[in-house]
CSV table of C-alpha atoms and ligand atoms in Angstrom, one decimal:
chain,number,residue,atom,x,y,z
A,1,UNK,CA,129.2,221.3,174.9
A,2,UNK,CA,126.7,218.8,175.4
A,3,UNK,CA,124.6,218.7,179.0
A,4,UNK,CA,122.5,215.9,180.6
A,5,UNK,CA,120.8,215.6,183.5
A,6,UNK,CA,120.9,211.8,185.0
A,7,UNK,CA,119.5,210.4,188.1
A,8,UNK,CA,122.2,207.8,190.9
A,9,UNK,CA,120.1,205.6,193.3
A,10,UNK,CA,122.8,206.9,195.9
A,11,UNK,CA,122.2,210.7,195.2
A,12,UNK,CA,119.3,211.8,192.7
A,13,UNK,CA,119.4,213.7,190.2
A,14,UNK,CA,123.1,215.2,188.6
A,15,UNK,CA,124.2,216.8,185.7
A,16,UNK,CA,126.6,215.5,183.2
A,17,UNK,CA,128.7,217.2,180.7
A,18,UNK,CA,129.1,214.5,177.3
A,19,UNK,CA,132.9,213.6,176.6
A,20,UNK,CA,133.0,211.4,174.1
A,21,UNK,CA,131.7,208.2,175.3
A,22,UNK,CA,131.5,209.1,179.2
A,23,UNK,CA,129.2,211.3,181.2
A,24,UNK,CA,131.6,213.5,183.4
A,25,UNK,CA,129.5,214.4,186.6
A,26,UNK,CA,129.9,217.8,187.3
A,27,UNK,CA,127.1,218.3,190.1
A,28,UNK,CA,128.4,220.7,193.1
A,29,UNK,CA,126.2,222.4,195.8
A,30,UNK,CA,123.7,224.0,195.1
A,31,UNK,CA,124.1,223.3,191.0
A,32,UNK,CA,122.3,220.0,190.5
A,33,UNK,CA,120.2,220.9,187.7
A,34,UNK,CA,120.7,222.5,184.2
A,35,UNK,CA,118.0,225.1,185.3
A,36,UNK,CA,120.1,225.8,188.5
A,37,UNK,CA,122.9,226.2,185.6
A,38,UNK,CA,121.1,228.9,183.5
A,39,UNK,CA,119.6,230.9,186.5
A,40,UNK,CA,123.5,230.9,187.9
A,41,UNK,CA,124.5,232.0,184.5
A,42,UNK,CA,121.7,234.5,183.8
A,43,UNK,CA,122.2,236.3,187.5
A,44,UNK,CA,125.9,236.2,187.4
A,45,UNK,CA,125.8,237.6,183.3
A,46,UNK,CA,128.0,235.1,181.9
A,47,UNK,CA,127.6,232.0,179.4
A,48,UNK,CA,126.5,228.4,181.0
A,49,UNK,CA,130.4,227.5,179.5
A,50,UNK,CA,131.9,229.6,182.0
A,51,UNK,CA,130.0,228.4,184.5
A,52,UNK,CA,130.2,224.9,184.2
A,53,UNK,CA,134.6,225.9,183.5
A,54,UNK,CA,134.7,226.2,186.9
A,55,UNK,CA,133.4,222.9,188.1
A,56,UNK,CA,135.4,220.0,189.1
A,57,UNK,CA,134.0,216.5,187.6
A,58,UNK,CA,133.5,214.5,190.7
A,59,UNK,CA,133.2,210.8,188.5
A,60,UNK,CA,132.5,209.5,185.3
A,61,UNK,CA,130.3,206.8,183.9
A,62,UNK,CA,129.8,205.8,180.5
A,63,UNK,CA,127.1,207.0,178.3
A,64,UNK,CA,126.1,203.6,177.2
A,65,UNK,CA,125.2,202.7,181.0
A,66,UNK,CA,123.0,205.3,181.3
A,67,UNK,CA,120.8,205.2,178.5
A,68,UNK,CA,118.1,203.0,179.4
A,69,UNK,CA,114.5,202.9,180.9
A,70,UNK,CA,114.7,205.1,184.0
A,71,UNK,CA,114.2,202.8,187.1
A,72,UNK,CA,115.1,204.1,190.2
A,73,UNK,CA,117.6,201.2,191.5
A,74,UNK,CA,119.6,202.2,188.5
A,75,UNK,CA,121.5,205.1,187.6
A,76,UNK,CA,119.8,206.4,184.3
A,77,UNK,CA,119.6,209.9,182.2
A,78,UNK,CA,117.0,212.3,182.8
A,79,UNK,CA,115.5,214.9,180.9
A,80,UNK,CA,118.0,217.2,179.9
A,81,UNK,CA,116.3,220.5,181.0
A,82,UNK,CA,113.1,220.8,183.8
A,83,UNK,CA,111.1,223.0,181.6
A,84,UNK,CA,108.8,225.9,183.3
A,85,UNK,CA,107.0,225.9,180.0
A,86,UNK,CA,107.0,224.6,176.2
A,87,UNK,CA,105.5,226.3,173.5
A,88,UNK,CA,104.9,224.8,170.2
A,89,UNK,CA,105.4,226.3,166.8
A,90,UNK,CA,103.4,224.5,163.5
A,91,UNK,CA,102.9,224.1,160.1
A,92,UNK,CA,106.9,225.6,159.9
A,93,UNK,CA,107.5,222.7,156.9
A,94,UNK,CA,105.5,222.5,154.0
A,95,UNK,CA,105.2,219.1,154.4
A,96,UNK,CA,103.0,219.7,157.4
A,97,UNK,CA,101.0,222.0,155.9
A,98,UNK,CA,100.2,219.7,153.2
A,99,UNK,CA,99.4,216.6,154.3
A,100,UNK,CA,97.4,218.6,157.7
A,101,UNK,CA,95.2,219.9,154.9
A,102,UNK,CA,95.1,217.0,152.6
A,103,UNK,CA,93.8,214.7,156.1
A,104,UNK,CA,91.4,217.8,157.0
A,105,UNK,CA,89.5,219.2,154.2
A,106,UNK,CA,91.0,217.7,151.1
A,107,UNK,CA,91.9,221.0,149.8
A,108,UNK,CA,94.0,224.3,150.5
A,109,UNK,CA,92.7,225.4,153.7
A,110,UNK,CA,93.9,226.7,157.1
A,111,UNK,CA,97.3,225.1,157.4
A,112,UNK,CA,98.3,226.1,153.9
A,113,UNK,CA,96.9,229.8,154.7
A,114,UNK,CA,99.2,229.4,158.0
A,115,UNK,CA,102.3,228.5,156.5
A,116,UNK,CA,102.1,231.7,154.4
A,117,UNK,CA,100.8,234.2,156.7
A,118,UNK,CA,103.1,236.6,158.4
A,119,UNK,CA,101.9,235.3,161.9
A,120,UNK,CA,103.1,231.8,162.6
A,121,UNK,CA,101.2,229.2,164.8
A,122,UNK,CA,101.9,229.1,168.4
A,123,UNK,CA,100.4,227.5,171.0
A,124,UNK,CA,101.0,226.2,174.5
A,125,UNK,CA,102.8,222.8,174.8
A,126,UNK,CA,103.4,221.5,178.3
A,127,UNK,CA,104.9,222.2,181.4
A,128,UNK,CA,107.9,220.3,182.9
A,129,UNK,CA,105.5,217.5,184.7
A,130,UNK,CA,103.7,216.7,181.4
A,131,UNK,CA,107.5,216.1,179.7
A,132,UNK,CA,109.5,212.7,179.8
A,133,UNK,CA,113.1,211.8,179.3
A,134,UNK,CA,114.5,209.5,176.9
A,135,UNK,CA,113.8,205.9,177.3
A,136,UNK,CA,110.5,207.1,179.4
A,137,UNK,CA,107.0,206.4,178.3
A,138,UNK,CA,105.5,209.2,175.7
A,139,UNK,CA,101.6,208.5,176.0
A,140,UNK,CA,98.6,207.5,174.0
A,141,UNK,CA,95.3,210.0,175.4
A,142,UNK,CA,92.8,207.0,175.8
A,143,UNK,CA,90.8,209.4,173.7
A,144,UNK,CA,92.6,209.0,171.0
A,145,UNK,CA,92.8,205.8,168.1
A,146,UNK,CA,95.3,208.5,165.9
A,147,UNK,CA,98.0,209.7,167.8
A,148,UNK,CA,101.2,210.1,166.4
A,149,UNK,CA,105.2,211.3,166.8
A,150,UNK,CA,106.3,214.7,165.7
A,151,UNK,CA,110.2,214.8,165.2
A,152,UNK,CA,111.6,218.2,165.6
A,153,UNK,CA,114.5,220.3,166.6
A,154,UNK,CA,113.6,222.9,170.0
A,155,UNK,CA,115.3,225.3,171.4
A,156,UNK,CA,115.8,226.6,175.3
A,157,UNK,CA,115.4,230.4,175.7
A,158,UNK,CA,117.6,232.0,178.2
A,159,UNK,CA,117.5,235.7,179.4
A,160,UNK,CA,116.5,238.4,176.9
A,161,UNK,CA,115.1,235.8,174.5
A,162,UNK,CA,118.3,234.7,173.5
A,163,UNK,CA,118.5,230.9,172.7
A,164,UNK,CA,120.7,229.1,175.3
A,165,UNK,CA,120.3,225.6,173.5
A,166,UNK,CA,119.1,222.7,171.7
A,167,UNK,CA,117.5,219.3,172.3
A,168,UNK,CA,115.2,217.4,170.3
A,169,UNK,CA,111.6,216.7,170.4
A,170,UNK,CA,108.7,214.8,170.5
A,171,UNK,CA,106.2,217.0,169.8
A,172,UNK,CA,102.9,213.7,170.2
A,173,UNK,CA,100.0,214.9,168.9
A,174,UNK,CA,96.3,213.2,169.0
A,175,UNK,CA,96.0,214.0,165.2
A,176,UNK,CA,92.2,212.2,165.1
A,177,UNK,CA,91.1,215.2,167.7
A,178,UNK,CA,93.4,218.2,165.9
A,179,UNK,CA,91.0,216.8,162.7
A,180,UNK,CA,87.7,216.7,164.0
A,181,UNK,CA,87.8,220.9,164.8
A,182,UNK,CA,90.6,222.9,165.0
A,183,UNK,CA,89.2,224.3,168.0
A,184,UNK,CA,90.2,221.0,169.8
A,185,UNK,CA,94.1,222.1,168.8
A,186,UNK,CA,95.2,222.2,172.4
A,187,UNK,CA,93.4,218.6,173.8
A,188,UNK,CA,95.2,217.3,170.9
A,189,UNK,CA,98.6,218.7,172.3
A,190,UNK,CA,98.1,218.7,175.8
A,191,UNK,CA,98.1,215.7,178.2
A,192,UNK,CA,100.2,213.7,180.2
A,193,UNK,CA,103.5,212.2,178.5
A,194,UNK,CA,102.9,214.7,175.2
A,195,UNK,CA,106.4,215.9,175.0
A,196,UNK,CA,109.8,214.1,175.1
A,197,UNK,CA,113.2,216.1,175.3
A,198,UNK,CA,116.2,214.7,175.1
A,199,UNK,CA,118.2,213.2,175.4
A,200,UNK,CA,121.3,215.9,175.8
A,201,UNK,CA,120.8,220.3,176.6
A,202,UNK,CA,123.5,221.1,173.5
A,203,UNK,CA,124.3,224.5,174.2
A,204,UNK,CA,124.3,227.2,171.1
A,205,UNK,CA,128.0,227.7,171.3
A,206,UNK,CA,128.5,223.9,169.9
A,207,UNK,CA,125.5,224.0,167.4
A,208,UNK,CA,127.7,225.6,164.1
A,209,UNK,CA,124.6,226.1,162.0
A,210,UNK,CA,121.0,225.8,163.7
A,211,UNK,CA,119.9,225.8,160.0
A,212,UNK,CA,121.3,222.7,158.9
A,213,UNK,CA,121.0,219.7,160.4
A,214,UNK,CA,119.7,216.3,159.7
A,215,UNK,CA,116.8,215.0,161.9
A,216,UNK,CA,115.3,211.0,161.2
A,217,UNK,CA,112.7,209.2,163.0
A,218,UNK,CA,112.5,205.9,163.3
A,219,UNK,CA,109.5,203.8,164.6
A,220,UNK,CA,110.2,200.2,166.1
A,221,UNK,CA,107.3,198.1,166.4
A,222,UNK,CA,108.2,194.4,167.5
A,223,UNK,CA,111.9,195.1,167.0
A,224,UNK,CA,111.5,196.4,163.4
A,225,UNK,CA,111.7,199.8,162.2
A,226,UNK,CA,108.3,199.9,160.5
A,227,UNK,CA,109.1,203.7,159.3
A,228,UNK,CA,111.8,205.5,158.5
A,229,UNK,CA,112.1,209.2,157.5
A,230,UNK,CA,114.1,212.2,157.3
A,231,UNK,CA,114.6,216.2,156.9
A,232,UNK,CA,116.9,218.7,157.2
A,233,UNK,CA,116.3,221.4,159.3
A,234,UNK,CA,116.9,224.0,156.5
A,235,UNK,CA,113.5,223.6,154.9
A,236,UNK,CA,112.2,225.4,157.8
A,237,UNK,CA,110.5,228.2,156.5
A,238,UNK,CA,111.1,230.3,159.6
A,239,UNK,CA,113.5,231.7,161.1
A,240,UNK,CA,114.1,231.3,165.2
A,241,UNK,CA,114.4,235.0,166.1
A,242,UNK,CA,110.8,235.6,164.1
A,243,UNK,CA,109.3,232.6,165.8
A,244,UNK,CA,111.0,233.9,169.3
A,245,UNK,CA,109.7,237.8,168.5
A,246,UNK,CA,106.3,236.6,168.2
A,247,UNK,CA,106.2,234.6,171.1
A,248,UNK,CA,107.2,236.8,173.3
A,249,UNK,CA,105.2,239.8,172.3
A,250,UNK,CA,103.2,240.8,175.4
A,251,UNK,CA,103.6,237.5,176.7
A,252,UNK,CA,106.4,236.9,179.4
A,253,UNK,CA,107.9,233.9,178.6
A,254,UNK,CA,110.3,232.1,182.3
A,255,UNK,CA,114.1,231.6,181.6
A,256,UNK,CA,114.4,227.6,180.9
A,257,UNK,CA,111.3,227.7,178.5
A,258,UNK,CA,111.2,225.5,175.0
A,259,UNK,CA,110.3,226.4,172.0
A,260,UNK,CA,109.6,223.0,169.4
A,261,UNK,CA,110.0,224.5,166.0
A,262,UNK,CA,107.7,222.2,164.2
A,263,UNK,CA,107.7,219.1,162.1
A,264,UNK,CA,109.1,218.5,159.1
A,265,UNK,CA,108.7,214.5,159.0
A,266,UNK,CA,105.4,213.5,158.5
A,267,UNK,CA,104.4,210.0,159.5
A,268,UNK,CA,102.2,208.7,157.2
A,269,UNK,CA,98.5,207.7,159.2
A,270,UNK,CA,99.4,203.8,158.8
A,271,UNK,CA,102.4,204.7,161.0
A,272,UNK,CA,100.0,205.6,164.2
A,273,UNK,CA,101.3,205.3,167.4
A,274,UNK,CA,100.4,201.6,168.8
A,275,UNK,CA,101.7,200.3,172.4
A,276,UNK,CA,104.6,198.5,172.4
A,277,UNK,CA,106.0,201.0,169.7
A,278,UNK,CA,109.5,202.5,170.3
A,279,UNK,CA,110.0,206.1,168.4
A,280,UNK,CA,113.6,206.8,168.0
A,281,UNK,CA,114.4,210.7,167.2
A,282,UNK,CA,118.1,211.6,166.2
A,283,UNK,CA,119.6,215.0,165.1
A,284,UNK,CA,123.2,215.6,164.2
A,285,UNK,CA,125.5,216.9,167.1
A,286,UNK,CA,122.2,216.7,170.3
A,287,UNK,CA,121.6,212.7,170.2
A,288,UNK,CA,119.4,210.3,170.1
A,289,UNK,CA,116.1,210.6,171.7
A,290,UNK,CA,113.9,207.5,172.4
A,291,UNK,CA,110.7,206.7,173.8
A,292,UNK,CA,108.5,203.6,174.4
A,293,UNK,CA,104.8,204.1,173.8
A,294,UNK,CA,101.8,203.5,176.7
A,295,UNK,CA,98.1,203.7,176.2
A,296,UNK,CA,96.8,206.2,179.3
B,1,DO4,O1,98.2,222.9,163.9
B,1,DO4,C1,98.8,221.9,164.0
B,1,DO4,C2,100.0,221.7,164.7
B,1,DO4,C3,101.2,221.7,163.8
B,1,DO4,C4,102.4,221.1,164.3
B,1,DO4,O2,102.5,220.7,165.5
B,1,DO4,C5,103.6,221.0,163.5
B,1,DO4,O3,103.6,221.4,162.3
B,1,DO4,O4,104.6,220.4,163.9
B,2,MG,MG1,104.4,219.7,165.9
């Protein structure tokens, strides 16, 4: 079962359970968000699928229609979860590891020592504010001359650190800063429009295998894809449960919060996030997630 959230000029914001081609509104008092969802499901012990069985669909509009830039005279989607926090997870592919140390020091260095250590790299992400939906801006610090996309596959954490769901991510990074000192890791994470999610909540129960699924990224500059690439999420070299343990060792973590799992698509420097640029993020069985790019 696939969940969105998505905004009517009428009403504000709704959530939507994906049926094929239509969005089947499903909003009832006092549920009118997918974190209203889990926190019914969590107090009440039972899945978000038994929850949302009970709901009556009050209306139906097709997907299509609602997939484009939000504007609010126009019904459009949302992001699919209001997140109290995001935390980030690196260096999970080897292909990150690589070319972070290749751009840094030209050698073997800290990312390479990261990818094999027992600890893995967490940090702070964003909160909900600094998050946008699909088809909403993802931003440019005006710090920054290298920022660029970070494709990956995130998860939602519900009670007892159980994984709820998946949507996919834009994990936009300020790589010129992240390179200059390590110690600048979380200025080159952390700003407004840093984090996209989107564009559906697909909860566990419909996601077979976690561990294999393909993830591309394009990037559209001037209505051409000027990159292409692609992974699978089975060359993680984690698994979710250790990067969950870790996090949440003496470290409460809220109900509703995402964990990014990392990047396994690295785009190459020439590929640098310009304004105008569209970045288009799809993985098997969640959707398409896409974001226009603005200079702050
Ligand atoms: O330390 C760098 C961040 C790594 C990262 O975000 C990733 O590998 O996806
Ligand atoms: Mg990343």
């Amino acid at each position: 079962m696939r969940l969105v959230q998505f905004y009517l000029p009428e009403s504000g914001r709704r959530i939507g359970i994906l049926d094929g081609d239509q969005v089947l509104d499903i909003t009832s008092p006092g549920l009118s968000s997918t974190m209203e969802l889990l926190e019914r499901s969590v107090s009440e012990s039972v899945t978000m699928e038994e929850i949302v069985s009970r709901l009556t669909a009050a209306g139906s509009y097709p997907y299509e229609s609602l997939d484009v830039s939000p504007d609010s005279s126009r019904p459009h989607l949302l992001i699919p979860i209001d997140p109290p926090e995001v935390w980030g997870f690196g260096v999970t592919y080897k292909r990150s590891a690589e070319m972070r140390d290749e751009d840094t020091t030209g050698e073997k260095g800290i990312y390479d020592y990261v990818y094999f250590a027992e600890r893995p790299e967490a940090f702070f992400k964003a909160t909900g504010p600094r998050c946008v939906g699909t088809n909403d801006y993802i931003c440019i610090r005006r710090d920054s001359t290298l920022t660029a996309a970070e494709p990956e596959l995130a998860y939602v954490l519900g009670k007892n650190e159980d994984i709820i769901g998946f949507t996919v991510c834009n994990d936009v990074s300020a790589w010129d800063i992240e390179r200059e000192n390590p110690l600048y890791l979380p200025q080159s994470k952390i700003f407004y429009g840093c984090c996209a999610l989107g564009p559906t909540l697909a909860l566990a129960s419909g996601i077979e295998d976690p561990y294999n699924l393909d993830i591309t990224c394009r990037i559209i500059r001037d209505k051409k894809a000027i990159f292409s690439g692609e992974i699978n999420s089975s060359s993680i070299k984690r698994k979710f449960d250790e990067l969950t343990e870790f996090l949440c060792r003496d470290n409460p973590i809220p109900v509703g919060t995402v964990v990014t799992t990392g990047t396994g698509i690295m785009i190459p420097n020439d590929y640098a996030l310009a304004v105008g640029d569209v970045v288009e993020i799809e993985i098997e069985n969640i959707g398409k997630l896409s974001n226009p790019v603005k200079k702050l």
